[in-house]
Coordinates of C-alpha atoms in Angstrom, one line a residue:
Chain A
M64 CA 20.0 -0.4 -26.6
R65 CA 22.3 2.4 -25.6
A66 CA 20.2 5.0 -27.4
Y67 CA 17.1 3.5 -25.9
L68 CA 18.5 3.7 -22.4
T69 CA 19.6 7.3 -22.9
A70 CA 16.1 8.2 -24.1
E71 CA 14.4 6.5 -21.2
W72 CA 16.8 8.0 -18.6
G73 CA 16.3 11.5 -20.1
K74 CA 12.6 11.1 -20.0
A75 CA 12.5 9.7 -16.5
V76 CA 14.7 12.4 -14.8
A77 CA 13.5 15.4 -16.8
R78 CA 9.9 15.0 -15.7
P79 CA 8.7 16.7 -12.5
Y80 CA 7.4 13.4 -11.1
Y81 CA 10.9 12.0 -10.4
R82 CA 12.3 15.4 -9.3
I83 CA 9.4 15.9 -6.8
Y84 CA 9.9 12.4 -5.6
L85 CA 13.6 13.0 -5.0
A86 CA 12.8 16.3 -3.3
V87 CA 10.2 14.7 -1.0
M88 CA 12.6 11.9 0.0
A89 CA 15.4 14.3 0.7
A90 CA 13.0 16.5 2.7
L91 CA 11.9 13.4 4.8
A92 CA 15.6 12.5 5.4
A93 CA 16.3 16.0 6.5
A94 CA 13.3 16.1 8.7
L95 CA 14.3 12.9 10.5
A96 CA 17.8 14.2 11.0
L97 CA 16.3 17.4 12.3
I98 CA 14.1 15.5 14.8
W99 CA 17.2 13.7 16.1
W100 CA 19.0 17.0 16.5
W101 CA 16.1 18.7 18.2
T102 CA 15.4 15.9 20.6
G103 CA 19.1 15.7 21.3
R104 CA 19.0 19.3 22.4
E105 CA 16.1 18.6 24.7
G106 CA 18.0 15.8 26.2
M107 CA 15.6 13.0 25.4
F108 CA 17.8 11.5 22.7
Q109 CA 21.3 10.7 23.8
G110 CA 22.5 9.1 20.6
S111 CA 25.5 9.7 18.5
F112 CA 25.9 9.9 14.7
G113 CA 26.4 6.1 14.5
E114 CA 23.1 5.5 16.4
C115 CA 21.3 7.8 14.0
L116 CA 22.4 5.6 11.1
S117 CA 21.4 2.5 13.0
L118 CA 17.9 4.0 13.6
L119 CA 17.4 4.3 9.9
I120 CA 17.9 0.5 9.3
P121 CA 14.3 -0.5 10.3
F122 CA 13.0 2.0 7.6
F123 CA 14.7 -0.1 4.9
S124 CA 11.6 -2.3 4.7
A125 CA 9.7 0.8 3.4
G126 CA 12.1 0.8 0.5
I127 CA 10.2 -2.1 -1.0
Y128 CA 7.1 0.1 -1.4
L129 CA 9.2 3.1 -2.5
A130 CA 10.5 0.9 -5.4
V131 CA 6.9 0.7 -6.6
I132 CA 6.8 4.5 -7.0
V133 CA 10.2 4.5 -8.8
A134 CA 8.8 1.9 -11.3
D135 CA 5.8 4.2 -11.8
A136 CA 8.0 7.2 -12.5
V137 CA 9.7 5.3 -15.4
F138 CA 6.7 3.3 -16.8
S139 CA 4.2 6.0 -16.0
D140 CA 0.8 4.7 -17.2
Q141 CA 1.9 4.0 -20.8
Y142 CA -1.1 1.9 -21.3
K143 CA -3.4 4.8 -20.4
A144 CA -1.5 7.3 -22.4
G145 CA -1.2 4.9 -25.4
T146 CA 2.5 5.6 -25.7
L147 CA 3.6 2.0 -25.4
K148 CA 1.7 1.3 -28.6
N149 CA 3.9 3.9 -30.3
E150 CA 7.1 2.2 -29.2
V151 CA 6.0 -1.2 -30.2
S152 CA 4.6 -0.2 -33.6
Y153 CA 7.7 1.8 -34.4
G154 CA 9.5 -1.5 -34.5
L155 CA 11.5 -1.6 -31.3
P156 CA 12.0 -5.1 -30.1
R157 CA 9.8 -5.9 -27.1
V158 CA 12.8 -7.3 -25.2
R159 CA 14.6 -4.0 -25.6
I160 CA 11.6 -2.0 -24.5
Y161 CA 11.1 -4.2 -21.4
L162 CA 14.7 -4.5 -20.3
G163 CA 15.4 -0.9 -21.2
K164 CA 12.7 0.4 -18.9
L165 CA 13.7 -2.1 -16.2
L166 CA 17.4 -1.0 -16.2
T167 CA 16.4 2.7 -16.3
A168 CA 14.1 2.2 -13.3
A169 CA 16.9 0.3 -11.4
A170 CA 19.3 3.2 -12.1
A171 CA 16.8 5.8 -11.1
G172 CA 16.1 3.9 -7.9
L173 CA 19.8 3.6 -7.1
L174 CA 20.3 7.3 -7.6
L175 CA 17.3 8.0 -5.4
V176 CA 18.7 5.8 -2.6
F177 CA 22.2 7.2 -2.9
L178 CA 21.0 10.9 -2.7
T179 CA 18.5 10.3 0.0
L180 CA 20.9 8.4 2.3
L181 CA 23.7 10.8 1.5
A182 CA 21.5 13.8 2.5
Y183 CA 20.6 12.0 5.8
A184 CA 24.1 10.9 6.6
V185 CA 25.6 14.3 5.9
L186 CA 23.0 16.2 8.0
C187 CA 23.4 13.7 10.8
R188 CA 27.1 14.0 10.7
L189 CA 26.8 17.8 10.9
F190 CA 24.3 18.1 13.6
I191 CA 24.8 15.0 15.8
P192 CA 27.9 14.6 17.9
A193 CA 30.2 11.6 17.0
G194 CA 30.4 8.7 19.4
P195 CA 32.9 5.9 20.1
E196 CA 30.9 3.2 18.4
D197 CA 30.4 5.1 15.2
W198 CA 32.7 3.1 12.9
Q199 CA 30.9 -0.1 13.9
A200 CA 27.5 1.6 13.3
V201 CA 28.6 2.8 9.8
Q202 CA 29.7 -0.7 8.9
T203 CA 26.4 -2.2 10.1
F204 CA 24.5 0.5 8.1
L205 CA 26.4 -0.3 4.9
F206 CA 26.0 -4.0 5.5
R207 CA 22.3 -3.8 5.9
L208 CA 22.1 -1.5 2.9
L209 CA 24.0 -4.0 0.8
A210 CA 21.6 -6.7 1.9
A211 CA 18.5 -4.5 1.2
L212 CA 19.5 -3.5 -2.3
P213 CA 18.6 -6.8 -4.0
L214 CA 15.3 -7.0 -2.2
W215 CA 14.4 -3.5 -3.4
L216 CA 15.4 -4.6 -6.9
G217 CA 13.2 -7.6 -6.6
A218 CA 10.2 -5.4 -5.7
L219 CA 11.0 -3.1 -8.6
S220 CA 11.2 -6.0 -11.1
L221 CA 7.9 -7.4 -9.8
T222 CA 6.3 -4.0 -10.2
M223 CA 7.6 -3.6 -13.8
A224 CA 6.4 -7.1 -14.7
A225 CA 2.9 -6.1 -13.3
M226 CA 2.9 -2.7 -15.1
F227 CA 3.7 -4.2 -18.4
N228 CA 1.0 -6.8 -18.2
I229 CA -1.9 -5.4 -16.2
A230 CA -3.2 -2.3 -17.9
H231 CA -5.3 -1.0 -15.0
T232 CA -3.4 0.8 -12.3
V233 CA -5.3 -0.1 -9.2
P234 CA -5.6 -3.9 -9.9
M235 CA -1.9 -3.8 -10.8
L236 CA -1.1 -2.1 -7.5
A237 CA -3.3 -4.6 -5.7
V238 CA -1.4 -7.5 -7.2
V239 CA 2.0 -6.0 -6.4
L240 CA 1.1 -5.0 -2.9
V241 CA -0.4 -8.5 -2.2
C242 CA 2.8 -10.1 -3.4
L243 CA 5.0 -7.7 -1.4
S244 CA 3.1 -7.5 1.9
G245 CA 0.5 -10.2 1.9
L246 CA 2.4 -13.3 1.2
G247 CA 4.6 -13.1 4.3
P248 CA 1.8 -13.0 6.8
V249 CA -0.2 -15.7 4.9
F250 CA 2.8 -18.1 5.0
R251 CA 3.5 -17.4 8.6
G252 CA -0.1 -18.0 9.4
L253 CA 0.0 -21.3 7.5
A254 CA 3.1 -22.3 9.3
G255 CA 1.1 -22.3 12.6
L256 CA -1.6 -24.7 11.7
G257 CA -1.9 -28.1 10.2
P258 CA 0.6 -31.0 9.8
D259 CA 4.3 -30.7 10.0
W260 CA 4.9 -30.9 6.2
L261 CA 2.6 -28.0 5.7
S262 CA 4.4 -26.0 8.4
A263 CA 7.8 -26.8 6.9
L264 CA 6.6 -25.8 3.4
A265 CA 5.0 -22.6 4.7
E266 CA 8.1 -21.7 6.6
A267 CA 10.3 -22.3 3.5
L268 CA 8.0 -20.2 1.3
Y269 CA 8.0 -17.5 4.0
R270 CA 11.8 -17.3 3.8
L271 CA 11.5 -16.7 0.1
T272 CA 9.4 -13.6 0.4
L273 CA 11.0 -10.2 -0.1
T274 CA 10.0 -8.9 3.3
A275 CA 11.3 -11.9 5.3
P276 CA 15.1 -11.0 5.4
M277 CA 14.3 -7.5 6.6
D278 CA 12.0 -8.7 9.4
L279 CA 15.1 -9.7 11.3
G280 CA 16.1 -7.1 13.8
A281 CA 19.7 -7.9 14.7
V282 CA 22.0 -9.6 12.3
S283 CA 25.7 -10.3 13.0
L284 CA 27.9 -7.9 11.0
W285 CA 29.1 -9.1 7.6
D286 CA 27.3 -12.4 8.2
P287 CA 27.8 -14.1 4.7
A288 CA 24.8 -16.4 5.2
Y289 CA 22.5 -13.4 5.6
L290 CA 23.9 -11.6 2.6
L291 CA 23.5 -14.8 0.6
W292 CA 19.9 -15.1 1.7
C293 CA 19.1 -11.5 0.8
W294 CA 20.8 -11.6 -2.6
G295 CA 19.4 -15.1 -3.3
V296 CA 15.8 -14.0 -2.6
G297 CA 16.3 -10.6 -4.4
L298 CA 17.8 -12.2 -7.5
L299 CA 15.1 -14.9 -7.5
W300 CA 12.3 -12.4 -7.5
S301 CA 14.1 -10.1 -10.0
A302 CA 14.9 -12.9 -12.5
G303 CA 11.7 -14.7 -12.0
S304 CA 9.4 -11.7 -12.4
T305 CA 11.4 -10.4 -15.3
A306 CA 11.2 -13.8 -17.1
V307 CA 7.5 -14.0 -16.5
G308 CA 6.8 -10.4 -17.3
L309 CA 8.8 -10.5 -20.5
A310 CA 7.3 -13.8 -21.6
L311 CA 3.7 -12.4 -21.1
F312 CA 4.6 -9.0 -22.6
A313 CA 6.1 -10.6 -25.7
R314 CA 2.9 -12.4 -26.5
R315 CA 0.5 -9.6 -25.5
D316 CA -1.7 -7.8 -27.9
I317 CA -1.2 -4.0 -27.4
H318 CA -4.4 -2.2 -28.6
Chain B
M145 CA -28.8 14.6 -8.4
R146 CA -31.1 11.7 -8.8
N147 CA -30.3 11.4 -12.5
Y148 CA -26.6 11.8 -11.8
L149 CA -26.7 9.0 -9.2
T150 CA -28.7 6.8 -11.6
A151 CA -26.2 7.4 -14.3
E152 CA -23.2 6.7 -12.1
C153 CA -24.8 3.5 -10.8
Y154 CA -25.6 2.3 -14.3
K155 CA -22.1 2.9 -15.4
T156 CA -20.6 1.2 -12.3
F157 CA -22.8 -1.9 -12.3
R158 CA -22.6 -2.4 -16.1
R159 CA -18.9 -2.7 -16.2
K160 CA -17.2 -6.0 -15.3
Y161 CA -14.6 -4.4 -12.9
F162 CA -16.8 -4.6 -9.8
Y163 CA -17.9 -8.2 -10.5
I164 CA -14.3 -9.4 -11.2
V165 CA -13.0 -7.8 -8.0
L166 CA -15.9 -9.2 -5.9
A167 CA -15.4 -12.7 -7.5
V168 CA -11.7 -12.6 -6.7
C169 CA -12.4 -11.6 -3.0
L170 CA -15.1 -14.1 -2.6
G171 CA -12.9 -16.7 -4.2
L172 CA -10.1 -16.0 -1.8
E173 CA -12.6 -16.3 1.1
L174 CA -13.7 -19.7 -0.2
V175 CA -10.0 -20.7 -0.3
L176 CA -9.6 -19.6 3.3
L177 CA -12.8 -21.4 4.4
G178 CA -11.6 -24.4 2.5
C179 CA -8.2 -24.5 4.2
C180 CA -9.8 -24.2 7.6
W181 CA -12.2 -27.0 6.7
L182 CA -9.3 -29.1 5.5
T183 CA -7.4 -28.7 8.8
L184 CA -10.7 -29.5 10.6
S185 CA -11.0 -32.7 8.6
W186 CA -7.4 -33.6 9.5
G187 CA -8.5 -33.5 13.2
N188 CA -7.6 -30.0 14.3
P189 CA -9.8 -29.4 17.4
N190 CA -9.3 -25.7 17.3
V191 CA -11.4 -25.0 14.3
T192 CA -14.9 -24.0 15.4
F193 CA -17.4 -21.4 14.4
S194 CA -16.1 -19.1 17.1
S195 CA -12.4 -19.5 16.3
T196 CA -12.9 -18.8 12.6
A197 CA -15.6 -16.1 12.8
V198 CA -13.5 -14.2 15.3
L199 CA -11.1 -13.4 12.4
V200 CA -13.6 -10.7 11.4
P201 CA -13.0 -8.3 14.4
F202 CA -9.2 -8.5 13.7
L203 CA -9.3 -7.8 10.0
L204 CA -11.4 -4.7 10.2
G205 CA -8.4 -2.7 8.9
M206 CA -9.1 -4.3 5.5
G207 CA -12.3 -2.4 5.3
L208 CA -10.4 0.8 5.7
C209 CA -8.3 0.3 2.6
A210 CA -11.0 -1.4 0.5
P211 CA -12.2 2.1 -0.7
L212 CA -9.0 2.2 -2.8
I213 CA -10.5 -0.4 -5.0
T214 CA -14.2 0.5 -4.7
G215 CA -13.3 4.2 -5.3
D216 CA -11.4 3.2 -8.4
I217 CA -14.4 1.1 -9.6
V218 CA -16.4 4.3 -9.5
F219 CA -13.9 7.0 -10.3
S220 CA -11.8 4.9 -12.6
D221 CA -9.0 7.2 -13.8
Q222 CA -11.2 9.9 -15.1
Y223 CA -8.2 12.3 -15.2
K224 CA -6.4 10.0 -17.6
H225 CA -9.3 9.4 -19.8
N226 CA -10.4 13.0 -19.6
T227 CA -14.0 12.0 -19.0
L228 CA -14.0 14.2 -15.8
K229 CA -13.5 17.2 -18.1
N230 CA -16.6 16.2 -20.1
E231 CA -18.8 16.1 -17.0
V232 CA -17.4 19.5 -15.7
S233 CA -17.7 21.3 -19.1
Y234 CA -21.2 19.9 -19.7
G235 CA -22.3 22.0 -16.7
V236 CA -22.8 19.5 -14.0
P237 CA -22.1 21.3 -10.8
R238 CA -18.9 20.2 -9.2
A239 CA -20.5 19.5 -5.9
R240 CA -22.9 17.1 -7.5
I241 CA -20.1 15.3 -9.3
Y242 CA -18.0 15.0 -6.1
L243 CA -20.9 14.0 -3.8
G244 CA -22.5 11.8 -6.4
K245 CA -19.4 9.7 -6.9
L246 CA -18.9 9.6 -3.1
A247 CA -22.4 8.3 -2.6
V248 CA -22.1 5.6 -5.3
T249 CA -18.7 4.5 -4.0
A250 CA -20.3 4.2 -0.5
L251 CA -23.0 2.1 -2.1
V252 CA -20.6 -0.1 -3.9
S253 CA -18.5 -0.5 -0.8
V254 CA -21.5 -1.5 1.4
L255 CA -22.7 -4.0 -1.2
A256 CA -19.2 -5.6 -1.4
A257 CA -18.9 -5.6 2.4
L258 CA -22.3 -7.3 2.8
A259 CA -21.4 -9.9 0.2
M260 CA -18.0 -10.7 1.7
L261 CA -19.2 -10.7 5.4
G262 CA -22.2 -12.7 4.4
L263 CA -20.2 -15.4 2.6
Y264 CA -17.5 -15.6 5.3
L265 CA -19.8 -15.7 8.4
G266 CA -22.3 -17.8 6.6
G267 CA -19.6 -20.2 5.5
C268 CA -18.2 -20.4 9.1
W269 CA -21.7 -21.0 10.5
L270 CA -22.4 -23.8 8.1
L271 CA -19.0 -25.6 7.9
F272 CA -17.6 -25.5 11.4
P273 CA -18.8 -27.0 14.7
H274 CA -20.8 -25.0 17.2
A275 CA -20.1 -24.5 20.8
A276 CA -21.5 -22.6 23.8
G277 CA -19.5 -19.4 23.0
D278 CA -21.2 -18.8 19.7
G279 CA -23.6 -16.1 21.0
Q280 CA -20.6 -14.2 22.5
T281 CA -18.8 -14.4 19.1
W282 CA -21.8 -13.0 17.2
A283 CA -22.0 -10.2 19.8
L284 CA -18.3 -9.4 19.4
V285 CA -18.7 -9.4 15.6
G286 CA -21.8 -7.1 15.9
Y287 CA -20.0 -4.8 18.3
C288 CA -16.9 -4.5 16.0
L289 CA -18.9 -3.9 12.9
A290 CA -21.0 -1.2 14.6
G291 CA -17.8 0.6 15.5
A292 CA -16.0 0.0 12.3
F293 CA -18.7 1.2 9.9
P294 CA -18.2 5.0 10.5
L295 CA -14.4 4.5 10.4
W296 CA -14.7 2.8 7.0
L297 CA -16.8 5.7 5.8
A298 CA -14.0 8.0 7.0
G299 CA -11.5 6.0 5.0
L300 CA -13.8 6.2 2.0
A301 CA -14.0 10.0 2.2
V302 CA -10.2 10.3 2.5
V303 CA -9.6 8.0 -0.5
N304 CA -12.3 9.8 -2.6
A305 CA -10.7 13.1 -1.9
C306 CA -7.3 11.7 -3.0
Y307 CA -8.7 10.3 -6.3
F308 CA -10.4 13.6 -7.1
L309 CA -7.5 15.9 -6.2
I310 CA -4.4 13.9 -7.4
R311 CA -4.1 13.4 -11.1
S312 CA -1.8 10.4 -11.0
N313 CA -3.7 7.3 -9.9
T314 CA -0.7 5.6 -8.4
I315 CA 0.2 8.6 -6.3
A316 CA -3.5 9.0 -5.2
A317 CA -3.5 5.4 -4.0
F318 CA -0.2 5.8 -2.2
T319 CA -1.4 9.1 -0.6
G320 CA -4.6 7.5 0.5
V321 CA -2.7 4.6 2.1
G322 CA -0.2 7.0 3.6
I323 CA -2.9 9.1 5.3
L324 CA -4.8 6.1 6.5
L325 CA -2.0 3.8 7.6
L326 CA 1.3 5.8 7.8
V327 CA 0.4 9.0 9.5
S328 CA -0.5 7.2 12.7
Q329 CA 2.9 5.6 12.8
I330 CA 4.6 9.0 12.3
F331 CA 2.4 10.4 15.1
Q332 CA 3.5 7.5 17.4
L333 CA 7.1 8.4 16.7
L334 CA 6.5 12.1 17.3
G335 CA 4.5 11.3 20.4
L336 CA 7.5 9.5 21.9
L337 CA 10.1 12.0 20.8
I338 CA 8.5 15.4 20.9
H339 CA 5.2 15.7 22.8
P340 CA 2.5 13.3 24.1
V341 CA -0.2 15.3 22.4
F342 CA 0.7 13.5 19.2
E343 CA -0.1 10.2 20.9
V344 CA -3.5 11.6 22.0
I345 CA -4.4 12.6 18.4
R346 CA -3.2 9.3 17.2
Q347 CA -5.8 7.5 19.3
F348 CA -8.5 9.1 17.1
M349 CA -7.1 8.1 13.8
P350 CA -9.3 5.6 11.9
N351 CA -6.8 2.8 11.6
V352 CA -5.8 2.9 15.3
M353 CA -9.5 2.9 16.4
V354 CA -10.4 0.1 14.1
D355 CA -7.6 -2.1 15.4
S356 CA -8.5 -1.4 19.0
L357 CA -12.2 -2.3 18.6
A358 CA -11.7 -6.0 19.2
N359 CA -9.9 -5.2 22.5
M360 CA -12.5 -2.7 23.7
A361 CA -15.2 -5.3 23.5
F362 CA -18.6 -4.2 24.7
Q363 CA -17.7 -0.8 25.8
W364 CA -20.4 0.9 23.9
N365 CA -19.1 4.4 24.6
Y366 CA -16.0 3.5 22.6
V367 CA -18.4 2.7 19.7
G368 CA -19.9 6.1 20.2
L369 CA -16.4 7.6 20.1
C370 CA -15.8 5.7 16.8
W371 CA -18.9 7.2 15.3
L372 CA -17.9 10.7 16.4
S373 CA -14.3 10.3 15.1
G374 CA -15.5 8.7 11.9
L375 CA -18.0 11.4 11.2
V376 CA -15.5 14.2 11.9
W377 CA -13.0 12.6 9.6
F378 CA -15.7 12.0 6.9
A379 CA -16.9 15.6 7.1
A380 CA -13.4 17.1 7.1
A381 CA -12.1 14.9 4.2
T382 CA -15.2 15.6 2.2
A383 CA -15.1 19.3 2.9
I384 CA -11.4 19.6 2.0
G385 CA -11.9 17.4 -1.1
L386 CA -14.9 19.3 -2.3
L387 CA -13.5 22.8 -1.7
A388 CA -10.2 21.9 -3.4
F389 CA -12.0 20.2 -6.3
R390 CA -14.1 23.3 -6.9
R391 CA -11.1 25.5 -7.3
K392 CA -9.1 22.9 -9.3
E393 CA -8.4 23.5 -12.9
I394 CA -9.4 20.5 -14.9
R395 CA -7.3 20.4 -18.0

């Protein structure tokens, strides 16, 4: 497994795909920091460094979709290129292939998150003046980040499960995006109509979607119930989609 | 060109992809109609033809992103399968390839739209009770479709350009969604922070216009504006896609 992980990691980060992705994310982070600095000069934005961090928190829900691209950087159309067949016929156990790629994708995603947020934080710290509420804002930022990580992992696991089992890219993306962004609105819509038991069920299912925890705007700092909710939902999706994806992949006929 | 179109249509309508996608979409519509009918049978007084058909003017944005799938039905990863290289090296002019696939994608999209709208509106008409406001609802649906059609074509042109120019299918799809849905959000932010001109430009982006149609009911000059904006987007996206495709090296 260690050798497999080394191989997958080397393949993932050596290709231009991941490096371009990293560069684009860093550039976007820098651009946002620059916008705050520029509008601060004009006087329209009166915020401090801490507020710049807080303003990034609503963007965390975009991380769910960025996780899909991370999974693509690691899995990369192996059905189209026929390379998955090579790995399977070489004799590598299917569990190792699946979990190896999943762990590599998770590591690649974490590195991407770390470098992007580091770039943003450093640039903001350099260009934006510090304020009195900064330490509170930093804590809020780290707290919301800690809550977002399992949800991003859940999206990544779902995408990997879909990529291993649906050979065509666009239908695969359609399934993933419907699960990520379609289920929430559907459950919320169902919660509005019909009898009470349906509303309660729909409400409960809504709370289990990956986007629901991040829809909340203000959360009290270090609220353990919120962390538990996020980690519970994230791990549920990660474990569930990995179990289903692995089970289907193990029985799949790879032409 | 006629032969090329015939060939593309043959290829598209022989494969099962289009029919599977259509079946899934129509199936989901039947589920939606079924759920509404179920709440009606449980005594919900709010379910009428008007209240269900009026969903169409608010879901026009779906038609904007549908070309991601219909475009894939026609284009279908030709970079990965290297079949685009075959067409180009055979000597088919690149403009014919580009515009031919654009035309067939438009045809596929229109057929799918007709099927889905037909089933949904027909189902609503047959299943749910009628009231005095029905004529008004039909007028609203007609108004919104009249305004949305050119904007959907604009989305089609953008997505087609993405599929032709970007080798990776996933990135092409994400870029298409980014241009169609995200750029307007960025412009909104820039409009607030930097200069109001961004907000003005934003008002002419397809997804913003498509979402505003329901609220602009019966102002036909807004529909005119939609047609103008849609055609400009269509022309620009097709021009950029075509010019870049002609210079692109197909390996």
